[in-house]
Tab-separated table of C-alpha atoms in Angstrom:
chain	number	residue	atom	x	y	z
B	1	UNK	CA	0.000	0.000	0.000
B	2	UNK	CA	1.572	3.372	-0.710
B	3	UNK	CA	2.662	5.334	1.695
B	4	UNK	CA	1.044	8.904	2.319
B	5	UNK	CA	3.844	11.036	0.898
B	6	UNK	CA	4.113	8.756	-2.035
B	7	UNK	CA	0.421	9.548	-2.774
B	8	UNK	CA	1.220	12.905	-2.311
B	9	UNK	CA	3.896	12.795	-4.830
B	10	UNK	CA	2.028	10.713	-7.469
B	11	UNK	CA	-0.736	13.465	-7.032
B	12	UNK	CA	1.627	16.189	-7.929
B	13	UNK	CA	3.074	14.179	-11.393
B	14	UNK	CA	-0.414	13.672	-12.151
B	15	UNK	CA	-1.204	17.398	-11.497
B	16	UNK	CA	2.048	18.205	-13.210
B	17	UNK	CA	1.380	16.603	-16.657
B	18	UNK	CA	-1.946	17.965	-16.520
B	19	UNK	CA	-0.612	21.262	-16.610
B	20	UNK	CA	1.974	21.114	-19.137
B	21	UNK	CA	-1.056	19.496	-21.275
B	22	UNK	CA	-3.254	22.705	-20.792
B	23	UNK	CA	-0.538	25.025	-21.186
B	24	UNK	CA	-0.587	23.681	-24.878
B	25	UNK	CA	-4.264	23.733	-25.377
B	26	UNK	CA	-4.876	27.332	-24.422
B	27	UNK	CA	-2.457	28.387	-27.152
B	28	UNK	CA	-4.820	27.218	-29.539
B	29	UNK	CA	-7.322	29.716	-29.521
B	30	UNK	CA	-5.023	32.058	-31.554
B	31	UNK	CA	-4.811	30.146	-34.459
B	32	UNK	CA	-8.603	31.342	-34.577
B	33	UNK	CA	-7.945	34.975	-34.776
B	34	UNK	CA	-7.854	35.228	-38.695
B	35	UNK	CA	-11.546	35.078	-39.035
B	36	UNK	CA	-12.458	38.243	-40.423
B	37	UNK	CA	-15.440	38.288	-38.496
B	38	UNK	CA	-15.128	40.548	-35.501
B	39	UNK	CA	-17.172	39.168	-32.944
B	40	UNK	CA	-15.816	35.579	-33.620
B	41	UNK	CA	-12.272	37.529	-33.254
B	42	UNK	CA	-13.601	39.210	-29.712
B	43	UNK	CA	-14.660	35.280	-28.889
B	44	UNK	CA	-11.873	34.040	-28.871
B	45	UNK	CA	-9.856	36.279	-27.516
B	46	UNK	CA	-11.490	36.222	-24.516
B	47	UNK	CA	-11.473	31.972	-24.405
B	48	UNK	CA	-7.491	32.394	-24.582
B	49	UNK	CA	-7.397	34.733	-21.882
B	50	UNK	CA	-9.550	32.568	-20.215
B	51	UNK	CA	-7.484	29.975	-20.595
B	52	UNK	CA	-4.713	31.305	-19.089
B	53	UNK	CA	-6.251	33.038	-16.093
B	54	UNK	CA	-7.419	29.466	-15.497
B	55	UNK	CA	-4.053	27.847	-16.224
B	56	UNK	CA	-2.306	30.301	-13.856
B	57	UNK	CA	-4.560	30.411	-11.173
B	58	UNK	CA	-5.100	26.467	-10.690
B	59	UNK	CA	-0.821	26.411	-11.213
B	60	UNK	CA	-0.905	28.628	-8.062
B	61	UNK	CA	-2.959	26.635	-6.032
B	62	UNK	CA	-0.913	23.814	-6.560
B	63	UNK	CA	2.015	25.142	-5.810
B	64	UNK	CA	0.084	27.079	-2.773
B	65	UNK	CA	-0.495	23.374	-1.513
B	66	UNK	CA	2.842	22.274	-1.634
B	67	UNK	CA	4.919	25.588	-0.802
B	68	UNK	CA	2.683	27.682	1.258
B	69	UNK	CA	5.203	30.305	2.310
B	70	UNK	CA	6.162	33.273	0.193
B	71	UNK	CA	9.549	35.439	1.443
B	72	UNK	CA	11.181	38.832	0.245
B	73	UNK	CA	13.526	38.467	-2.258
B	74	UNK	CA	17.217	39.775	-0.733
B	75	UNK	CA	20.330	41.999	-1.518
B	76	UNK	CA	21.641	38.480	-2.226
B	77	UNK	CA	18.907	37.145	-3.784
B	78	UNK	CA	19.345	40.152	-6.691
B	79	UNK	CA	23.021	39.661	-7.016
B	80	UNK	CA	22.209	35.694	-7.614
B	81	UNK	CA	19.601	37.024	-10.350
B	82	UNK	CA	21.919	39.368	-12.016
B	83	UNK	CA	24.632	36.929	-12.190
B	84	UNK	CA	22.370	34.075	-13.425
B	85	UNK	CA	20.434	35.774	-16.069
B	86	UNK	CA	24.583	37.063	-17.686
B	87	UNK	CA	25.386	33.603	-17.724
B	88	UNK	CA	21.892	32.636	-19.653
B	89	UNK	CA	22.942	35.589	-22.479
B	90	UNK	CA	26.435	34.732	-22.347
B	91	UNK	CA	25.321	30.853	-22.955
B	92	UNK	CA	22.570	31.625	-25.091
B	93	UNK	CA	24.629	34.134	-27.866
B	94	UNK	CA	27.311	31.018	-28.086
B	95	UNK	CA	24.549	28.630	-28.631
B	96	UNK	CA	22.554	31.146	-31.490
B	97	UNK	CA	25.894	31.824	-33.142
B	98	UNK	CA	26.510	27.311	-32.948
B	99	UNK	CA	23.099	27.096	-34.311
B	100	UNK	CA	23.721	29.456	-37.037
B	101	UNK	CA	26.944	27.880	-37.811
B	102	UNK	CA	26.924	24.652	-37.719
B	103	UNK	CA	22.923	24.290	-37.961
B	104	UNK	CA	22.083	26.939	-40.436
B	105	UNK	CA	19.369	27.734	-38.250
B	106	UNK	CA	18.843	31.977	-37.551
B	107	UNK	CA	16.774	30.992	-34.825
B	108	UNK	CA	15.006	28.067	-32.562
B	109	UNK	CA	12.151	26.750	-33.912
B	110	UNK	CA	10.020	27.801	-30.748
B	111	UNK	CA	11.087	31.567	-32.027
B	112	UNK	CA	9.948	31.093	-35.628
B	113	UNK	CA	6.509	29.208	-34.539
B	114	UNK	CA	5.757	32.598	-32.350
B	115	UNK	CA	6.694	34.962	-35.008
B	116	UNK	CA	4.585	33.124	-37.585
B	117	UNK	CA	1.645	33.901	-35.122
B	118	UNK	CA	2.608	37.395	-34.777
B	119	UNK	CA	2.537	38.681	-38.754
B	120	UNK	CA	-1.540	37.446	-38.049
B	121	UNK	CA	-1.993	40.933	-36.978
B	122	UNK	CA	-1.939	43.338	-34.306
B	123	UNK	CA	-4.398	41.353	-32.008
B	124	UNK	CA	-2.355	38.344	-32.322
B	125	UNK	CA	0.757	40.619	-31.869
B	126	UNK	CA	-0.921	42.175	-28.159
B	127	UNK	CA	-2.875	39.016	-27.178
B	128	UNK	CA	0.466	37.020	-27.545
B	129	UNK	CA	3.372	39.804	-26.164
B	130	UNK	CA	1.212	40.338	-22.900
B	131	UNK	CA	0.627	36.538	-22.044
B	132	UNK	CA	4.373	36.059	-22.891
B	133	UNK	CA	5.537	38.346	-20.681
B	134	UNK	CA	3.050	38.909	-17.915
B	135	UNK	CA	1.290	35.676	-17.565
B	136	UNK	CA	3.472	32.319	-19.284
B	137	UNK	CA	6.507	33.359	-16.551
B	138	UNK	CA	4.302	32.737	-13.673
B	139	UNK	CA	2.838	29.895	-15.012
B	140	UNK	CA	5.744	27.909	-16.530
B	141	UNK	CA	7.369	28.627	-13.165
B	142	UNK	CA	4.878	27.411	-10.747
B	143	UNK	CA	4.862	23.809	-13.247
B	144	UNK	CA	8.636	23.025	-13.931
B	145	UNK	CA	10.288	25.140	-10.901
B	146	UNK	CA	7.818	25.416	-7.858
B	147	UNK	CA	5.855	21.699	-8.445
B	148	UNK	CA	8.216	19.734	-10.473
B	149	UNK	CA	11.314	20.340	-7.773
B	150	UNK	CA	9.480	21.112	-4.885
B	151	UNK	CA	6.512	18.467	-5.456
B	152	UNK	CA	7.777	15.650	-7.752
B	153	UNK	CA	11.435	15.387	-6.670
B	154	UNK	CA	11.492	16.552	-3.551
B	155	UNK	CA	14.515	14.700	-0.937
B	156	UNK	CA	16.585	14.528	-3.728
B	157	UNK	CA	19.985	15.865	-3.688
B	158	UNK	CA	20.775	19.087	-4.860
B	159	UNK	CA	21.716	19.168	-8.652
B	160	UNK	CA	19.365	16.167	-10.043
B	161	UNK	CA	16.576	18.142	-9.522
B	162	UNK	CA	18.377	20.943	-11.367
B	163	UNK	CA	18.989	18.945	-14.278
B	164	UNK	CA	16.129	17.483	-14.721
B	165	UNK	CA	14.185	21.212	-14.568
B	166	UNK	CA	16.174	21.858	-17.564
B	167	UNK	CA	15.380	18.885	-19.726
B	168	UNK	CA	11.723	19.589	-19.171
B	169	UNK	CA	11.551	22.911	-19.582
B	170	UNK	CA	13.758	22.585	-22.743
B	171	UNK	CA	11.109	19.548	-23.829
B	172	UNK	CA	8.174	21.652	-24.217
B	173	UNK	CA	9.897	24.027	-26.464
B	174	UNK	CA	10.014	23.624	-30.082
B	175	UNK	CA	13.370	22.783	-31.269
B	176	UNK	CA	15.002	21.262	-34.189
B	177	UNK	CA	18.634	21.571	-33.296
B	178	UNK	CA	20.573	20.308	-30.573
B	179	UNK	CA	21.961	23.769	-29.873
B	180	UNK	CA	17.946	25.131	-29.890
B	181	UNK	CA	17.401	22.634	-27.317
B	182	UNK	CA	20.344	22.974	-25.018
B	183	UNK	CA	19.622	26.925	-25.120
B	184	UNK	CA	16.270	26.232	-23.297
B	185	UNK	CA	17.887	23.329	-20.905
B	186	UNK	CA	20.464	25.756	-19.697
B	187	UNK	CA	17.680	28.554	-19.366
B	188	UNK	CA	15.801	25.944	-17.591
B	189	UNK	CA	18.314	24.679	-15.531
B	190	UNK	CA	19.779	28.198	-14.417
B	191	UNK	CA	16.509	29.303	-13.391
B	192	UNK	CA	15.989	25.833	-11.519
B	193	UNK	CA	19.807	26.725	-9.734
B	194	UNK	CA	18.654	30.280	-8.935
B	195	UNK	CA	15.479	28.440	-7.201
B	196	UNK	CA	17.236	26.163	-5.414
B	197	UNK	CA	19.754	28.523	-3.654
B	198	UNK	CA	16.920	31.361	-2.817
B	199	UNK	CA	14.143	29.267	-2.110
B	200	UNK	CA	11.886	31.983	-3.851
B	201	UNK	CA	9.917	31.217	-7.079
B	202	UNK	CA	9.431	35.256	-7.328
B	203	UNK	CA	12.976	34.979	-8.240
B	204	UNK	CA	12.734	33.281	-11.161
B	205	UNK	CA	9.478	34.681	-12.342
B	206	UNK	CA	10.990	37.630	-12.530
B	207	UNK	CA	13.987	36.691	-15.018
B	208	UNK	CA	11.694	34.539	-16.714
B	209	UNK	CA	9.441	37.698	-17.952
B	210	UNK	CA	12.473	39.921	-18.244
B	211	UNK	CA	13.816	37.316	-20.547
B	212	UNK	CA	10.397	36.998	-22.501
B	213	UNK	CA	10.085	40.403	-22.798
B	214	UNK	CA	13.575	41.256	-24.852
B	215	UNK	CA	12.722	38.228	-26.575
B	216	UNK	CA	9.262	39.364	-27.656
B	217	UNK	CA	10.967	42.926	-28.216
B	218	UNK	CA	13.363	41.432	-30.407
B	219	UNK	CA	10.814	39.457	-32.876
B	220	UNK	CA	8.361	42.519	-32.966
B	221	UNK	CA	11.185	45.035	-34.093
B	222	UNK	CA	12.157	42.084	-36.383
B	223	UNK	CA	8.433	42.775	-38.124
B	224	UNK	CA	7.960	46.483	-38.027
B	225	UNK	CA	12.070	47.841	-38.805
């Protein structure tokens, strides 16, 4: 008979995969947002922010359940931040120029799939940049920092759970390169590090929407200069 943590723990995979699952579904609704007809366009964009106020709020009461307190980030806390988030740029420019090189690839595949959606228009183009930057850290946060480490593996040593942070954040990323993929692991896995030493998921929301935010910067000036 299992034992009551272990039921605990198979309650968080199951909670877990469930997650990751509806993260991908409530994407979907912008594929709909070509319809010329407005209130069909107005429809839908209110299921997808549905969807994610949904998404982020039941992601938050799972991780409420298993990590109930909720600290002020430090001096030290910042300077752990700072120095993480260089060392993600640093990593990430070697990887891009690897990828171009040696790949031919300008940029991951999860990078082209969002800026296909954003030439759909300037709904698409708002709809997308504020769930990317406001809403997806928090959520992607709470699922492969906050339950996966804290809920799935917790008693493990220190680095495992690290690692494997970073494979599963880098698996639900498009990529078609083995440099694409190992610039989301080591995103993944730095933010999982960053967790681990402050013990504060704020920590790594916080460089998770600065990060989406020059990236969503980056592939709107690519459209309009």
């Amino acid at each position: 008979m299992p034992q009551p943590q272990q039921r605990v723990s198979n309650q968080n995979w199951l909670w877990l995969i469930g997650l990751v699952i509806l993260t991908g579904v409530i994407q979907r609704p912008l594929l709909a947002l070509t319809t010329p007809n407005g209130w069909q366009r107005v429809l839908w964009s209110g299921v997808y922010l549905l969807g994610f106020g949904v998404t982020v709020g039941l992601a938050a009461w799972v991780y409420q359940r298993i990590s109930p307190r909720w600290q002020r980030l430090t001096r030290a806390d910042w300077g752990m931040m700072v120095k993480g988030y260089v060392f993600i740029l640093v990593v990430e420019q070697g990887l891009t120029w690897l990828n171009r090189v040696w790949f031919h690839q300008v940029s991951t595949a999860n990078n082209q799939a969002i800026a296909a959606l954003l030439k759909q228009g300037l709904l698409v183009q708002v709809l997308l940049s504020f769930t990317a930057i406001c809403v997806s850290p928090f959520i992607e946060e709470f699922i492969f920092r906050g339950i996966l480490i804290d809920g799935c593996l917790d008693g493990l040593s220190f680095w495992p759970p690290v690692v494997i942070s970073g494979i599963a954040f880098a698996l639900v990323h498009a990529n078609s390169t083995v440099a694409s993929w190992l610039i989301y692991a080591v995103m993944g896995g730095t933010f999982a590090y960053i967790y681990r030493k402050t013990g504060k998921l704020q920590s790594t929301i916080i460089l998770h929407g600065l990060n989406n935010l020059l990236a969503m910067g980056i592939l709107l000036w690519g459209l309009y200069v």
